């Protein structure tokens, strides 16, 4: 038999902890990307980097559709893009 053996009960708290861990990863990646965006010198470079990151995030929309963290990051990036 091939497959993954799961020794952890799939409980609501376990699912919640997975969501929290995913949100933490999103926040860390966003913080890193935001530093990279802010380090760029030109508004065009910043907007291009924002677009690239938004495109990457959009690939994971189905996984994070109900994540407030994901939606807030997308909103913040769109606002940043408009003000850059």
mmCIF file of N, CA and C in Angstrom:
data_model
loop_
_atom_site.group_PDB
_atom_site.id
_atom_site.type_symbol
_atom_site.label_atom_id
_atom_site.label_comp_id
_atom_site.label_asym_id
_atom_site.label_seq_id
_atom_site.Cartn_x
_atom_site.Cartn_y
_atom_site.Cartn_z
ATOM 1 N N UNK A 1 0.834 -1.187 0.000
ATOM 2 C CA UNK A 1 0.000 0.000 0.000
ATOM 3 C C UNK A 1 0.876 1.246 0.000
ATOM 4 N N UNK A 2 0.638 2.083 -0.945
ATOM 5 C CA UNK A 2 1.370 3.344 -1.008
ATOM 6 C C UNK A 2 0.503 4.439 -0.428
ATOM 7 N N UNK A 3 1.128 5.456 0.062
ATOM 8 C CA UNK A 3 0.376 6.591 0.583
ATOM 9 C C UNK A 3 1.018 7.138 1.836
ATOM 10 N N UNK A 4 0.355 8.101 2.382
ATOM 11 C CA UNK A 4 0.838 8.759 3.583
ATOM 12 C C UNK A 4 0.044 8.235 4.766
ATOM 13 N N UNK A 5 0.736 7.837 5.799
ATOM 14 C CA UNK A 5 0.083 7.390 7.014
ATOM 15 C C UNK A 5 -0.004 8.582 7.960
ATOM 16 N N UNK A 6 -1.215 8.921 8.342
ATOM 17 C CA UNK A 6 -1.433 10.059 9.225
ATOM 18 C C UNK A 6 -1.734 9.524 10.611
ATOM 19 N N UNK A 7 -0.906 9.899 11.564
ATOM 20 C CA UNK A 7 -1.103 9.456 12.943
ATOM 21 C C UNK A 7 -1.772 10.527 13.792
ATOM 22 N N UNK A 8 -2.204 11.598 13.178
ATOM 23 C CA UNK A 8 -2.836 12.698 13.883
ATOM 24 C C UNK A 8 -4.319 12.707 13.563
ATOM 25 N N UNK A 9 -5.124 12.826 14.604
ATOM 26 C CA UNK A 9 -6.562 12.942 14.378
ATOM 27 C C UNK A 9 -6.856 14.267 13.691
ATOM 28 N N UNK A 10 -7.721 14.225 12.714
ATOM 29 C CA UNK A 10 -8.116 15.438 11.997
ATOM 30 C C UNK A 10 -9.282 16.063 12.759
ATOM 31 N N UNK A 11 -8.953 16.973 13.645
ATOM 32 C CA UNK A 11 -9.946 17.646 14.480
ATOM 33 C C UNK A 11 -10.069 19.099 14.037
ATOM 34 N N UNK A 12 -11.128 19.777 14.469
ATOM 35 C CA UNK A 12 -11.237 21.207 14.136
ATOM 36 C C UNK A 12 -10.038 22.024 14.610
ATOM 37 N N UNK A 13 -9.500 21.687 15.778
ATOM 38 C CA UNK A 13 -8.350 22.451 16.263
ATOM 39 C C UNK A 13 -7.106 22.183 15.417
ATOM 40 N N UNK A 14 -6.957 20.958 14.915
ATOM 41 C CA UNK A 14 -5.832 20.638 14.032
ATOM 42 C C UNK A 14 -5.951 21.416 12.724
ATOM 43 N N UNK A 15 -7.142 21.441 12.170
ATOM 44 C CA UNK A 15 -7.367 22.201 10.930
ATOM 45 C C UNK A 15 -7.097 23.682 11.157
ATOM 46 N N UNK A 16 -7.542 24.199 12.293
ATOM 47 C CA UNK A 16 -7.294 25.599 12.630
ATOM 48 C C UNK A 16 -5.804 25.879 12.746
ATOM 49 N N UNK A 17 -5.047 24.935 13.332
ATOM 50 C CA UNK A 17 -3.607 25.147 13.465
ATOM 51 C C UNK A 17 -2.924 25.149 12.096
ATOM 52 N N UNK A 18 -3.403 24.325 11.175
ATOM 53 C CA UNK A 18 -2.854 24.335 9.813
ATOM 54 C C UNK A 18 -3.115 25.671 9.132
ATOM 55 N N UNK A 19 -4.333 26.198 9.310
ATOM 56 C CA UNK A 19 -4.675 27.494 8.724
ATOM 57 C C UNK A 19 -3.783 28.593 9.311
ATOM 58 N N UNK A 20 -3.602 28.550 10.625
ATOM 59 C CA UNK A 20 -2.746 29.549 11.270
ATOM 60 C C UNK A 20 -1.314 29.479 10.755
ATOM 61 N N UNK A 21 -0.804 28.263 10.566
ATOM 62 C CA UNK A 21 0.553 28.110 10.042
ATOM 63 C C UNK A 21 0.652 28.629 8.615
ATOM 64 N N UNK A 22 -0.364 28.359 7.807
ATOM 65 C CA UNK A 22 -0.371 28.860 6.431
ATOM 66 C C UNK A 22 -0.406 30.387 6.429
ATOM 67 N N UNK A 23 -1.223 30.974 7.310
ATOM 68 C CA UNK A 23 -1.296 32.436 7.406
ATOM 69 C C UNK A 23 0.045 33.015 7.848
ATOM 70 N N UNK A 24 0.733 32.332 8.761
ATOM 71 C CA UNK A 24 2.050 32.804 9.205
ATOM 72 C C UNK A 24 3.053 32.800 8.057
ATOM 73 N N UNK A 25 2.988 31.772 7.225
ATOM 74 C CA UNK A 25 3.879 31.708 6.057
ATOM 75 C C UNK A 25 3.549 32.856 5.104
ATOM 76 N N UNK A 26 2.276 33.086 4.856
ATOM 77 C CA UNK A 26 1.870 34.196 3.987
ATOM 78 C C UNK A 26 2.399 35.526 4.511
ATOM 79 N N UNK A 27 2.249 35.755 5.805
ATOM 80 C CA UNK A 27 2.710 37.014 6.401
ATOM 81 C C UNK A 27 4.226 37.163 6.268
ATOM 82 N N UNK A 28 4.965 36.089 6.458
ATOM 83 C CA UNK A 28 6.424 36.148 6.345
ATOM 84 C C UNK A 28 6.863 36.427 4.911
ATOM 85 N N UNK A 29 6.230 35.772 3.960
ATOM 86 C CA UNK A 29 6.564 35.979 2.546
ATOM 87 C C UNK A 29 6.202 37.409 2.138
ATOM 88 N N UNK A 30 5.061 37.889 2.611
ATOM 89 C CA UNK A 30 4.636 39.253 2.303
ATOM 90 C C UNK A 30 5.629 40.276 2.877
ATOM 91 N N UNK A 31 6.054 40.080 4.114
ATOM 92 C CA UNK A 31 7.011 41.010 4.728
ATOM 93 C C UNK A 31 8.313 41.047 3.934
ATOM 94 N N UNK A 32 8.789 39.890 3.516
ATOM 95 C CA UNK A 32 10.017 39.819 2.717
ATOM 96 C C UNK A 32 9.826 40.523 1.374
ATOM 97 N N UNK A 33 8.702 40.258 0.735
ATOM 98 C CA UNK A 33 8.439 40.861 -0.573
ATOM 99 C C UNK A 33 8.272 42.373 -0.455
ATOM 100 N N UNK A 34 7.626 42.825 0.615
ATOM 101 C CA UNK A 34 7.422 44.257 0.823
ATOM 102 C C UNK A 34 8.760 44.980 0.964
ATOM 103 N N UNK A 35 9.716 44.371 1.660
ATOM 104 C CA UNK A 35 11.058 44.962 1.770
ATOM 105 C C UNK A 35 11.708 45.064 0.396
ATOM 106 N N UNK A 36 11.549 44.019 -0.407
ATOM 107 C CA UNK A 36 12.120 44.031 -1.765
ATOM 108 C C UNK A 36 11.474 45.123 -2.617
ATOM 109 N N UNK A 37 10.178 45.280 -2.491
ATOM 110 C CA UNK A 37 9.456 46.318 -3.248
ATOM 111 C C UNK A 37 9.948 47.695 -2.835
ATOM 112 N N UNK A 38 10.045 47.916 -1.528
ATOM 113 C CA UNK A 38 10.447 49.225 -1.025
ATOM 114 C C UNK A 38 11.897 49.554 -1.363
ATOM 115 N N UNK A 39 12.724 48.555 -1.596
ATOM 116 C CA UNK A 39 14.127 48.778 -1.934
ATOM 117 C C UNK A 39 14.306 49.244 -3.379
ATOM 118 N N UNK A 40 13.301 49.023 -4.207
ATOM 119 C CA UNK A 40 13.399 49.449 -5.608
ATOM 120 C C UNK A 40 13.327 50.963 -5.699
ATOM 121 N N UNK A 41 14.006 51.515 -6.686
ATOM 122 C CA UNK A 41 14.133 52.971 -6.781
ATOM 123 C C UNK A 41 13.026 53.645 -7.597
ATOM 124 N N UNK A 42 12.516 52.962 -8.601
ATOM 125 C CA UNK A 42 11.556 53.626 -9.481
ATOM 126 C C UNK A 42 10.135 53.138 -9.225
ATOM 127 N N UNK A 43 9.168 54.025 -9.408
ATOM 128 C CA UNK A 43 7.766 53.615 -9.280
ATOM 129 C C UNK A 43 7.401 52.481 -10.240
ATOM 130 N N UNK A 44 7.951 52.510 -11.442
ATOM 131 C CA UNK A 44 7.663 51.451 -12.411
ATOM 132 C C UNK A 44 8.195 50.113 -11.918
ATOM 133 N N UNK A 45 9.397 50.106 -11.384
ATOM 134 C CA UNK A 45 9.971 48.880 -10.840
ATOM 135 C C UNK A 45 9.146 48.343 -9.684
ATOM 136 N N UNK A 46 8.688 49.254 -8.823
ATOM 137 C CA UNK A 46 7.862 48.848 -7.685
ATOM 138 C C UNK A 46 6.537 48.252 -8.162
ATOM 139 N N UNK A 47 5.889 48.929 -9.111
ATOM 140 C CA UNK A 47 4.605 48.416 -9.626
ATOM 141 C C UNK A 47 4.795 47.061 -10.306
ATOM 142 N N UNK A 48 5.882 46.902 -11.058
ATOM 143 C CA UNK A 48 6.143 45.609 -11.712
ATOM 144 C C UNK A 48 6.352 44.499 -10.684
ATOM 145 N N UNK A 49 7.074 44.796 -9.617
ATOM 146 C CA UNK A 49 7.313 43.797 -8.561
ATOM 147 C C UNK A 49 6.001 43.451 -7.855
ATOM 148 N N UNK A 50 5.167 44.466 -7.615
ATOM 149 C CA UNK A 50 3.852 44.234 -7.003
ATOM 150 C C UNK A 50 3.014 43.338 -7.905
ATOM 151 N N UNK A 51 2.997 43.648 -9.203
ATOM 152 C CA UNK A 51 2.226 42.827 -10.154
ATOM 153 C C UNK A 51 2.714 41.382 -10.158
ATOM 154 N N UNK A 52 4.020 41.206 -10.133
ATOM 155 C CA UNK A 52 4.593 39.855 -10.138
ATOM 156 C C UNK A 52 4.149 39.085 -8.892
ATOM 157 N N UNK A 53 4.175 39.748 -7.743
ATOM 158 C CA UNK A 53 3.776 39.090 -6.505
ATOM 159 C C UNK A 53 2.271 38.821 -6.490
ATOM 160 N N UNK A 54 1.471 39.763 -6.974
ATOM 161 C CA UNK A 54 0.024 39.541 -7.060
ATOM 162 C C UNK A 54 -0.294 38.359 -7.972
ATOM 163 N N UNK A 55 0.445 38.236 -9.069
ATOM 164 C CA UNK A 55 0.240 37.091 -9.970
ATOM 165 C C UNK A 55 0.586 35.777 -9.264
ATOM 166 N N UNK A 56 1.662 35.778 -8.513
ATOM 167 C CA UNK A 56 2.031 34.583 -7.756
ATOM 168 C C UNK A 56 0.931 34.234 -6.747
ATOM 169 N N UNK A 57 0.464 35.228 -6.001
ATOM 170 C CA UNK A 57 -0.588 34.975 -5.020
ATOM 171 C C UNK A 57 -1.867 34.464 -5.674
ATOM 172 N N UNK A 58 -2.180 34.978 -6.854
ATOM 173 C CA UNK A 58 -3.425 34.576 -7.525
ATOM 174 C C UNK A 58 -3.415 33.088 -7.880
ATOM 175 N N UNK A 59 -2.226 32.513 -8.032
ATOM 176 C CA UNK A 59 -2.129 31.083 -8.319
ATOM 177 C C UNK A 59 -2.634 30.239 -7.147
ATOM 178 N N UNK A 60 -2.687 30.823 -5.963
ATOM 179 C CA UNK A 60 -3.097 30.099 -4.758
ATOM 180 C C UNK A 60 -4.448 30.567 -4.227
ATOM 181 N N UNK A 61 -5.206 31.253 -5.071
ATOM 182 C CA UNK A 61 -6.497 31.796 -4.634
ATOM 183 C C UNK A 61 -7.408 30.710 -4.077
ATOM 184 N N UNK A 62 -7.502 29.582 -4.748
ATOM 185 C CA UNK A 62 -8.395 28.512 -4.290
ATOM 186 C C UNK A 62 -8.021 28.025 -2.889
ATOM 187 N N UNK A 63 -6.748 27.978 -2.587
ATOM 188 C CA UNK A 63 -6.306 27.511 -1.284
ATOM 189 C C UNK A 63 -6.551 28.540 -0.181
ATOM 190 N N UNK A 64 -6.500 29.829 -0.542
ATOM 191 C CA UNK A 64 -6.576 30.883 0.469
ATOM 192 C C UNK A 64 -7.807 31.773 0.336
ATOM 193 N N UNK A 65 -8.768 31.346 -0.446
ATOM 194 C CA UNK A 65 -9.953 32.169 -0.718
ATOM 195 C C UNK A 65 -10.604 32.697 0.561
ATOM 196 N N UNK A 66 -10.624 31.894 1.601
ATOM 197 C CA UNK A 66 -11.316 32.284 2.832
ATOM 198 C C UNK A 66 -10.361 32.789 3.910
ATOM 199 N N UNK A 67 -9.120 33.043 3.542
ATOM 200 C CA UNK A 67 -8.132 33.545 4.492
ATOM 201 C C UNK A 67 -8.184 35.068 4.539
ATOM 202 N N UNK A 68 -8.455 35.608 5.715
ATOM 203 C CA UNK A 68 -8.443 37.061 5.883
ATOM 204 C C UNK A 68 -7.051 37.614 5.625
ATOM 205 N N UNK A 69 -6.033 36.884 6.052
ATOM 206 C CA UNK A 69 -4.644 37.330 5.838
ATOM 207 C C UNK A 69 -4.372 37.460 4.338
ATOM 208 N N UNK A 70 -4.728 36.452 3.581
ATOM 209 C CA UNK A 70 -4.527 36.475 2.125
ATOM 210 C C UNK A 70 -5.252 37.674 1.505
ATOM 211 N N UNK A 71 -6.517 37.825 1.849
ATOM 212 C CA UNK A 71 -7.310 38.914 1.270
ATOM 213 C C UNK A 71 -6.775 40.281 1.679
ATOM 214 N N UNK A 72 -6.312 40.424 2.925
ATOM 215 C CA UNK A 72 -5.738 41.699 3.367
ATOM 216 C C UNK A 72 -4.444 42.010 2.625
ATOM 217 N N UNK A 73 -3.623 41.008 2.411
ATOM 218 C CA UNK A 73 -2.370 41.208 1.676
ATOM 219 C C UNK A 73 -2.659 41.662 0.252
ATOM 220 N N UNK A 74 -3.599 41.012 -0.406
ATOM 221 C CA UNK A 74 -3.958 41.401 -1.778
ATOM 222 C C UNK A 74 -4.485 42.838 -1.790
ATOM 223 N N UNK A 75 -5.339 43.191 -0.836
ATOM 224 C CA UNK A 75 -5.867 44.556 -0.762
ATOM 225 C C UNK A 75 -4.744 45.568 -0.526
ATOM 226 N N UNK A 76 -3.841 45.251 0.398
ATOM 227 C CA UNK A 76 -2.728 46.157 0.692
ATOM 228 C C UNK A 76 -1.816 46.335 -0.523
ATOM 229 N N UNK A 77 -1.562 45.276 -1.240
ATOM 230 C CA UNK A 77 -0.727 45.374 -2.439
ATOM 231 C C UNK A 77 -1.397 46.226 -3.503
ATOM 232 N N UNK A 78 -2.692 46.047 -3.692
ATOM 233 C CA UNK A 78 -3.410 46.863 -4.676
ATOM 234 C C UNK A 78 -3.414 48.336 -4.288
ATOM 235 N N UNK A 79 -3.553 48.613 -2.999
ATOM 236 C CA UNK A 79 -3.493 50.003 -2.524
ATOM 237 C C UNK A 79 -2.097 50.578 -2.728
ATOM 238 N N UNK A 80 -1.082 49.799 -2.377
ATOM 239 C CA UNK A 80 0.300 50.232 -2.577
ATOM 240 C C UNK A 80 0.579 50.507 -4.040
ATOM 241 N N UNK A 81 0.079 49.657 -4.905
ATOM 242 C CA UNK A 81 0.285 49.838 -6.338
ATOM 243 C C UNK A 81 -0.330 51.150 -6.816
ATOM 244 N N UNK A 82 -1.509 51.484 -6.311
ATOM 245 C CA UNK A 82 -2.190 52.711 -6.725
ATOM 246 C C UNK A 82 -1.481 53.957 -6.229
ATOM 247 N N UNK A 83 -0.812 53.849 -5.089
ATOM 248 C CA UNK A 83 -0.152 55.032 -4.503
ATOM 249 C C UNK A 83 1.326 55.127 -4.879
ATOM 250 N N UNK A 84 1.804 54.169 -5.679
ATOM 251 C CA UNK A 84 3.221 54.175 -6.083
ATOM 252 C C UNK A 84 3.371 54.836 -7.430
#
